[in-house]
CSV table of C-alpha atoms and ligand atoms in Angstrom, one decimal:
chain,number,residue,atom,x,y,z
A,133,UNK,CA,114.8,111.3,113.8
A,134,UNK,CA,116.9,114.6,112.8
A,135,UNK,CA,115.5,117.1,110.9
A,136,UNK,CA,116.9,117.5,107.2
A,137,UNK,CA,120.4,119.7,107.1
A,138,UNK,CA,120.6,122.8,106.0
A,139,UNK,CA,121.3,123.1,102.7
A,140,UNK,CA,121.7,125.8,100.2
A,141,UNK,CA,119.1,124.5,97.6
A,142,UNK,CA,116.7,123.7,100.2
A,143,UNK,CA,114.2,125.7,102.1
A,144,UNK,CA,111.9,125.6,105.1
A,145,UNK,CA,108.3,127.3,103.8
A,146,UNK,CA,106.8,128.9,106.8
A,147,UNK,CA,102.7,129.7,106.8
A,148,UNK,CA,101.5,132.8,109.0
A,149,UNK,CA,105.4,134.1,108.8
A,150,UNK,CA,104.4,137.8,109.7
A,151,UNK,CA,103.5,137.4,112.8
A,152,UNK,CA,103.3,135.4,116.2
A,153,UNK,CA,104.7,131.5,116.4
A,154,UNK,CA,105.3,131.8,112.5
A,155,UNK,CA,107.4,134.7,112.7
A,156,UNK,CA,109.3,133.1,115.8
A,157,UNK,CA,109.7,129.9,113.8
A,158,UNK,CA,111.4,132.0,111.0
A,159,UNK,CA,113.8,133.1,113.8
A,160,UNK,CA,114.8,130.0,115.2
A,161,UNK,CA,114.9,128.2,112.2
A,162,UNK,CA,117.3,130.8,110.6
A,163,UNK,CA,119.1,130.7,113.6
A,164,UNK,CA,119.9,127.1,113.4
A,165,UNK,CA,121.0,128.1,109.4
A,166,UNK,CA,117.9,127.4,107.3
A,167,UNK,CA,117.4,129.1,104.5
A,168,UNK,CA,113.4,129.8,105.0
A,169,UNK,CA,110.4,130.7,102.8
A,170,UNK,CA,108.0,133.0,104.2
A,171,UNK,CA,104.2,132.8,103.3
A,172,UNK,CA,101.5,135.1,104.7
A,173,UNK,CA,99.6,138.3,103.2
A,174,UNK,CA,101.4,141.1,104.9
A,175,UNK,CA,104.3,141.2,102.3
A,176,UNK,CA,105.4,144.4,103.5
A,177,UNK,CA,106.7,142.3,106.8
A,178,UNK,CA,107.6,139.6,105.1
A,179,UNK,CA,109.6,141.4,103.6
A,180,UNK,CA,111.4,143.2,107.0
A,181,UNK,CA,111.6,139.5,108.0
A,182,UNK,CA,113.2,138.4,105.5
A,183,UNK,CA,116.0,141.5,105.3
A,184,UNK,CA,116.6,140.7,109.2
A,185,UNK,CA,117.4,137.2,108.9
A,186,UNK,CA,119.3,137.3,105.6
A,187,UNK,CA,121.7,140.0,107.5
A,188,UNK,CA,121.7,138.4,110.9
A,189,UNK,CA,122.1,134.9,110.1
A,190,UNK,CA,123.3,135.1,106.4
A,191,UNK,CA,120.8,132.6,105.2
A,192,UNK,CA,118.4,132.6,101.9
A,193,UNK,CA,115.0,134.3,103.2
A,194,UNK,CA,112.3,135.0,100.5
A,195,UNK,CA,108.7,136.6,101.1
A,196,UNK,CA,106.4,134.8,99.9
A,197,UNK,CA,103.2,136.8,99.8
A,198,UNK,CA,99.9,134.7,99.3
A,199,UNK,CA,96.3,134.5,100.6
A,200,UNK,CA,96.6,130.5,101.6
A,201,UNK,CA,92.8,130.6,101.2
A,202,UNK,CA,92.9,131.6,97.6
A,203,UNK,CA,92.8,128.0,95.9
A,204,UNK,CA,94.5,129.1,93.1
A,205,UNK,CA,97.1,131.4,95.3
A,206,UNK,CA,97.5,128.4,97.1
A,207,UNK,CA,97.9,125.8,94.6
A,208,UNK,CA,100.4,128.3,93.0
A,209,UNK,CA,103.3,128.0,95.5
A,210,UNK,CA,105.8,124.6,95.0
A,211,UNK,CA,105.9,126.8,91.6
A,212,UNK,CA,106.9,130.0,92.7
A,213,UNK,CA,109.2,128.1,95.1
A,214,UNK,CA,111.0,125.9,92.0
A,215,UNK,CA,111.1,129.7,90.3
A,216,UNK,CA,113.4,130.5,92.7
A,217,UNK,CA,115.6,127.4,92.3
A,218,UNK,CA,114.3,126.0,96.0
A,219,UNK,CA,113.1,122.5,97.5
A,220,UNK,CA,110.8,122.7,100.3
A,221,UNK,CA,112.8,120.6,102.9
A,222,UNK,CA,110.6,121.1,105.7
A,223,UNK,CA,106.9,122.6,105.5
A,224,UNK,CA,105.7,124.3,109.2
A,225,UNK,CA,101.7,125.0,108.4
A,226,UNK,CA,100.8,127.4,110.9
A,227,UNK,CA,98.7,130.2,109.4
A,228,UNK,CA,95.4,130.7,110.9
A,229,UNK,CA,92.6,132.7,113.1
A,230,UNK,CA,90.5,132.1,115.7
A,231,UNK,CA,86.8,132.8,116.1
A,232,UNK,CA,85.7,133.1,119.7
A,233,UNK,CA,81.7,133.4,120.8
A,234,UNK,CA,78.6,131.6,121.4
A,235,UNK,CA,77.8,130.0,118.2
A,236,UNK,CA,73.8,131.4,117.7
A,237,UNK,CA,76.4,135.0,117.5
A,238,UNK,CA,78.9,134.0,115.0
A,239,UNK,CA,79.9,135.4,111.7
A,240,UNK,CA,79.1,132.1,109.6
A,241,UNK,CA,81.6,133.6,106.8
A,242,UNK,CA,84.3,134.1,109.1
A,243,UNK,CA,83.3,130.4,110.2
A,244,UNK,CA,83.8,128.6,107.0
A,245,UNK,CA,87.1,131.0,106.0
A,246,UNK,CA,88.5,129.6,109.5
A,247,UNK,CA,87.5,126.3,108.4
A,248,UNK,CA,89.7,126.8,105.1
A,249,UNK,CA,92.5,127.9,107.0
A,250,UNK,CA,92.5,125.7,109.5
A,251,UNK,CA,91.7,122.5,107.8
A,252,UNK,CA,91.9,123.1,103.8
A,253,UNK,CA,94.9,124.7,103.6
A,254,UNK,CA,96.9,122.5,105.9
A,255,UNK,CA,95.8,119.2,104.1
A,256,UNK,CA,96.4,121.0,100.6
A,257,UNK,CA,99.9,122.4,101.8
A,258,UNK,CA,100.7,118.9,102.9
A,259,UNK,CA,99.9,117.3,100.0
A,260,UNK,CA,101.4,119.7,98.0
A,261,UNK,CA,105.0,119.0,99.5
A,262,UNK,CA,105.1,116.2,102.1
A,263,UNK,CA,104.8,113.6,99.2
A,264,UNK,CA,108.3,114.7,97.4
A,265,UNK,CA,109.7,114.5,100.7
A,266,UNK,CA,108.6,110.7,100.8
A,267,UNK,CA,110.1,110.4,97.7
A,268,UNK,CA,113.5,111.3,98.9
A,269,UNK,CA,112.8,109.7,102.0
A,270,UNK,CA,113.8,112.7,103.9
A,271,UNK,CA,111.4,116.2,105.3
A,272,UNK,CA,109.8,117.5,108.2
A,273,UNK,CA,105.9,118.9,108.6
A,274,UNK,CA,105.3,120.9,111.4
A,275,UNK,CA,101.7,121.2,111.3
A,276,UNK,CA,100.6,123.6,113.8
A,277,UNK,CA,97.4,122.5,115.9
A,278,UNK,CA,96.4,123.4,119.5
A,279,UNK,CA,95.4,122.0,122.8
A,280,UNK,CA,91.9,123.6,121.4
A,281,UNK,CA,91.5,120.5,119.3
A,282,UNK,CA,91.9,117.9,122.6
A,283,UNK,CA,88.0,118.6,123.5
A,284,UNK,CA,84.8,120.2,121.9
A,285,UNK,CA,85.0,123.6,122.7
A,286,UNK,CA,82.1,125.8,123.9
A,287,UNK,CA,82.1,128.9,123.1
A,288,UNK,CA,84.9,128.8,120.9
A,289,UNK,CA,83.0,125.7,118.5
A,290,UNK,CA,84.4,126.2,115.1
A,291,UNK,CA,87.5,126.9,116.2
A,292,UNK,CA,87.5,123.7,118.3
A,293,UNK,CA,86.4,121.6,116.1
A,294,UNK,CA,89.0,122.9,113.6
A,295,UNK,CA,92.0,122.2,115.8
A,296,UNK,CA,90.6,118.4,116.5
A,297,UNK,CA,90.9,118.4,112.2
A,298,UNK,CA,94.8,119.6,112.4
A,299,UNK,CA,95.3,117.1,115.1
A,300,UNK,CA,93.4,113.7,113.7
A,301,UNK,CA,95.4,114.4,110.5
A,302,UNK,CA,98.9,115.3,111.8
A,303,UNK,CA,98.3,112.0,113.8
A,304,UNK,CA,97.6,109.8,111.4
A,305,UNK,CA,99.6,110.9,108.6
A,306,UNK,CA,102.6,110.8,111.7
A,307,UNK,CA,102.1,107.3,111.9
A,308,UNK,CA,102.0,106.7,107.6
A,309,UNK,CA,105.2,109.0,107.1
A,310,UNK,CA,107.8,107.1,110.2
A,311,UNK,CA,108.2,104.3,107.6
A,312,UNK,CA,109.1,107.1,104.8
A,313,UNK,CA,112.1,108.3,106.9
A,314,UNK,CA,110.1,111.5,107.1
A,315,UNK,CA,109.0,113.6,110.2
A,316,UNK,CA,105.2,114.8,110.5
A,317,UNK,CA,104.9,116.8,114.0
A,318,UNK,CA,101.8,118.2,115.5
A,319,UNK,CA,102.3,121.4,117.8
A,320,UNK,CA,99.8,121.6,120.2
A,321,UNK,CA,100.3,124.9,122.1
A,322,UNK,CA,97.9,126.4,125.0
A,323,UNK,CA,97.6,129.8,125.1
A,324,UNK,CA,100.7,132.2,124.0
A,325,UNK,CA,99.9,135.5,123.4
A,326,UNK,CA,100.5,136.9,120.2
A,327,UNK,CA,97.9,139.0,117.4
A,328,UNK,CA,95.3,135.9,117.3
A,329,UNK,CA,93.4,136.9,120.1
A,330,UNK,CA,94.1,140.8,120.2
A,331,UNK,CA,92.0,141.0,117.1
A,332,UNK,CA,88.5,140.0,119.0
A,333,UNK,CA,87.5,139.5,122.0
A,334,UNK,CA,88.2,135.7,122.3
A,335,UNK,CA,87.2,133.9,125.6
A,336,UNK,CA,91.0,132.0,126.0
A,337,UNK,CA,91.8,135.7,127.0
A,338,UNK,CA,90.3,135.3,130.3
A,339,UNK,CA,92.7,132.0,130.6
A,340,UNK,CA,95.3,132.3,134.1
A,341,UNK,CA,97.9,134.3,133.8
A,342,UNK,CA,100.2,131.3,134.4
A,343,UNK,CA,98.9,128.9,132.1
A,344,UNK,CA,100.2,131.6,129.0
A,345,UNK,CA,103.6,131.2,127.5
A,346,UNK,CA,105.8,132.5,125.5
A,347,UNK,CA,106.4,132.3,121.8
A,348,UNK,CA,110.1,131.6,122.1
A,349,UNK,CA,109.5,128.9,124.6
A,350,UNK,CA,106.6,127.1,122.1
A,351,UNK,CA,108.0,127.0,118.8
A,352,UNK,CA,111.7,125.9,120.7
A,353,UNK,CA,109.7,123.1,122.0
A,354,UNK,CA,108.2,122.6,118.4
A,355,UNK,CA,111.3,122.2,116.6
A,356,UNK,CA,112.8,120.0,119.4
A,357,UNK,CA,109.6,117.9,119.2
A,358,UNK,CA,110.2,117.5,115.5
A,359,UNK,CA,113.7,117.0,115.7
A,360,UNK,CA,113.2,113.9,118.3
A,361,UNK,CA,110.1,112.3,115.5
A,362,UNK,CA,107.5,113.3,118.4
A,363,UNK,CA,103.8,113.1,117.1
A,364,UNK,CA,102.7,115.3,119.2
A,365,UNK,CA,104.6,117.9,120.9
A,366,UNK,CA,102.5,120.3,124.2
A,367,UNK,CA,104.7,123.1,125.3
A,368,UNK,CA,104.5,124.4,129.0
A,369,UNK,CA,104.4,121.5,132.0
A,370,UNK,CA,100.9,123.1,133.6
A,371,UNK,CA,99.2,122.6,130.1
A,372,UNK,CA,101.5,119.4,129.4
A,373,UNK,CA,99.5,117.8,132.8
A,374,UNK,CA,96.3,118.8,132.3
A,375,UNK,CA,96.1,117.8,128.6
A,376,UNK,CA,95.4,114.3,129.4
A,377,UNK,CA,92.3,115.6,131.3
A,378,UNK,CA,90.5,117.3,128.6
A,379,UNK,CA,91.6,115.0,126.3
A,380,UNK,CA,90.7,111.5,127.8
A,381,UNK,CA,88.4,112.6,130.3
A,382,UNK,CA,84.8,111.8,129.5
A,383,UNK,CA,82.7,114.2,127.8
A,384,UNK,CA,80.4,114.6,130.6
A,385,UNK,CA,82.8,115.5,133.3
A,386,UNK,CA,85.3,117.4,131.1
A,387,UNK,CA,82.8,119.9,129.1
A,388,UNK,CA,80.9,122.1,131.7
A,389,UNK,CA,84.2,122.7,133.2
A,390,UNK,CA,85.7,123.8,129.7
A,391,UNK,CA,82.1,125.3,129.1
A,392,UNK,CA,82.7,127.2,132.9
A,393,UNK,CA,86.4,128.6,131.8
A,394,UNK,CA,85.5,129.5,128.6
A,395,UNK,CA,81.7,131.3,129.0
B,635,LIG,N1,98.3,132.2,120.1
B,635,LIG,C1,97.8,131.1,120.7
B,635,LIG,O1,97.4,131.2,121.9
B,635,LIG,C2,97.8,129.9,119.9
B,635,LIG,C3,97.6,128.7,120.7
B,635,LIG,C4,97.5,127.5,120.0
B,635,LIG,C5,97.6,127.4,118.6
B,635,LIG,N2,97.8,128.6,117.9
B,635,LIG,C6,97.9,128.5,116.5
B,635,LIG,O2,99.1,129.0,116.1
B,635,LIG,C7,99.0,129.5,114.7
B,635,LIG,C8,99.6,130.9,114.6
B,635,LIG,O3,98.9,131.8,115.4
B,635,LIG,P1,99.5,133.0,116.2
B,635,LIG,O4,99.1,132.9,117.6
B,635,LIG,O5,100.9,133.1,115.8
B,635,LIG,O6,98.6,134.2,115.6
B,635,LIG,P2,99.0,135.5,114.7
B,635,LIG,O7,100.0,136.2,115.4
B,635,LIG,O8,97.6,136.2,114.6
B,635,LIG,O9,99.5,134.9,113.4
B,635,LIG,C9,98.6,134.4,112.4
B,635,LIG,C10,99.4,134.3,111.1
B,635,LIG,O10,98.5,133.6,110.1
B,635,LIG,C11,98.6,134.4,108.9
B,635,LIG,N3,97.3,134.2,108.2
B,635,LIG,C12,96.0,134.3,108.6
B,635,LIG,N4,95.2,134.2,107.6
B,635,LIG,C13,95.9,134.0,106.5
B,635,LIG,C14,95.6,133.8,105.1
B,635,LIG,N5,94.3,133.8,104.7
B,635,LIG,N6,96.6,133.6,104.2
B,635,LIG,C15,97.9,133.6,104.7
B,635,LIG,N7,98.2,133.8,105.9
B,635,LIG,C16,97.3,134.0,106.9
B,635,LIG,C17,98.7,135.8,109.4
B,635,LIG,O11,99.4,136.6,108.4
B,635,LIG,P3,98.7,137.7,107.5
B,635,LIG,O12,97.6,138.4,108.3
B,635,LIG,O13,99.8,138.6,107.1
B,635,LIG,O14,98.1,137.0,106.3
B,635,LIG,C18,99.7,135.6,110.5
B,635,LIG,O15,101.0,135.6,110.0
B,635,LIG,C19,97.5,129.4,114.4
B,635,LIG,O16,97.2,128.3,113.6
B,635,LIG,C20,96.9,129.3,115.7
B,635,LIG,O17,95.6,128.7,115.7
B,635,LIG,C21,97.9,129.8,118.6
């Protein structure tokens, strides 16, 4: 299934656009001649993103400044985005933080606000755009997700358990949009290093060198994923073989070993 055309009325909206695999996906995106939307709160790099790619590519790139866990911010955007005279062709939800710790230590706010990032605001942003796309029988949702979400995941819980919401939904609402002539993708990258983990000291950091990769080389592998109607796209063969472990493998045998790697 081919991603929707460029066009110059339509737009891809990109969450967590100021940084990391949202920033790359603005890149490649623009790149391939979509006009893109960029969403995140650091407007001020929005912004820079959104001058580079409008002079390097010569496509429509608009900042988009929101805090996607502000309801109202939130429920705010497929208006801003008619304001400018735009249709959200393809929607990559991507925004989001990591927690990383033994639960008894965790900052429960920061648990619940990851829970709204991760969850809330990628069911809301769907449902705020994928349906018009099943109307015109034609769109694309990236949804952003993580080998995190293939097994519970000590030490990293909420987090975990937030992933294994991004990918149980992308899934199923996969399966729902194929007879809509609509794409839904779920990325699921390992580690790739970027601002999530510099801004705490996150176990995945202590991850082989080897198993990391490279933002380029995961949101590529995104966009191809999406482009061939894959539900679920793993980037990187080491992480692409043992995701089948972890994900299959019984509980018993498969957590103290994630519990091990990730103490
Ligand atoms: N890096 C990895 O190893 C890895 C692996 C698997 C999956 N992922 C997933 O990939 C996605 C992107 O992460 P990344 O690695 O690129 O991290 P990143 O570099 O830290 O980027 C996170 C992005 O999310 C935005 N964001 C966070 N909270 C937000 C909020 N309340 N409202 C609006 N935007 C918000 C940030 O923008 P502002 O701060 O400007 O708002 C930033 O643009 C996440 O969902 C992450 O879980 C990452």
């Amino acid at each position: 299934m081919a991603l929707p055309p460029p066009s110059t009325d339509g737009t891809v909206l990109i969450t967590g656009a100021s940084s990391g695999l949202g920033r790359e996906f603005a890149r490649q995106l623009a790149a391939r001649g979509y006009g893109v939307t960029l969403v995140a709160r650091r407007e001020a790099r929005l912004r820079a993103l959104a001058d580079e790619l409008a002079a390097e590519h010569g496509v429509r790139a608009e900042p988009l400044p929101c805090d996607l866990i502000d309801e109202q911010a939130r429920a705010a955007l497929p208006a801003r985005v008619a304001e400018l005279g735009l249709r959200v062709d393809m929607l990559v939800s991507n925004a989001g933080f990591a927690t990383g710790g033994p639960f008894h230590e965790t900052d429960l706010g920061r648990e619940i606000e990851q829970i709204r990032i991760l969850c809330e605001t990628q069911v809301v942003l769907t449902g705020l755009f994928y349906p018009d796309m099943v109307r015109r029988r034609s769109g694309t949702v990236i949804i952003v997700a993580s080998t995190a979400g293939f097994q519970p995941l000590p030490n990293s819980a909420g987090y975990g358990a937030a992933k294994a919401h991004a990918v149980s939904f992308a899934e199923a609402v996969h399966t729902e949009a194929r007879r809509h002539g609509v794409t839904v993708s779920c990325l699921c990258p390992g580690p790739v290093r970027t601002e999530l983990f510099e801004k705490n000291d996150h176990p995945v950091e202590r991850l082989p060198s080897p198993l990391w990769l490279d933002e380029p080389d995961v949101v590529r592998a995104g966009i191809d994923g999406a482009e061939r109607g894959k539900r679920v796209v793993v980037p990187g063969a080491l992480i692409r073989g043992g995701a089948p472990f972890t994900r299959l493998a019984p509980r018993f045998l498969a957590l103290p070993i994630v519990e091990r790697i990730f103490r």
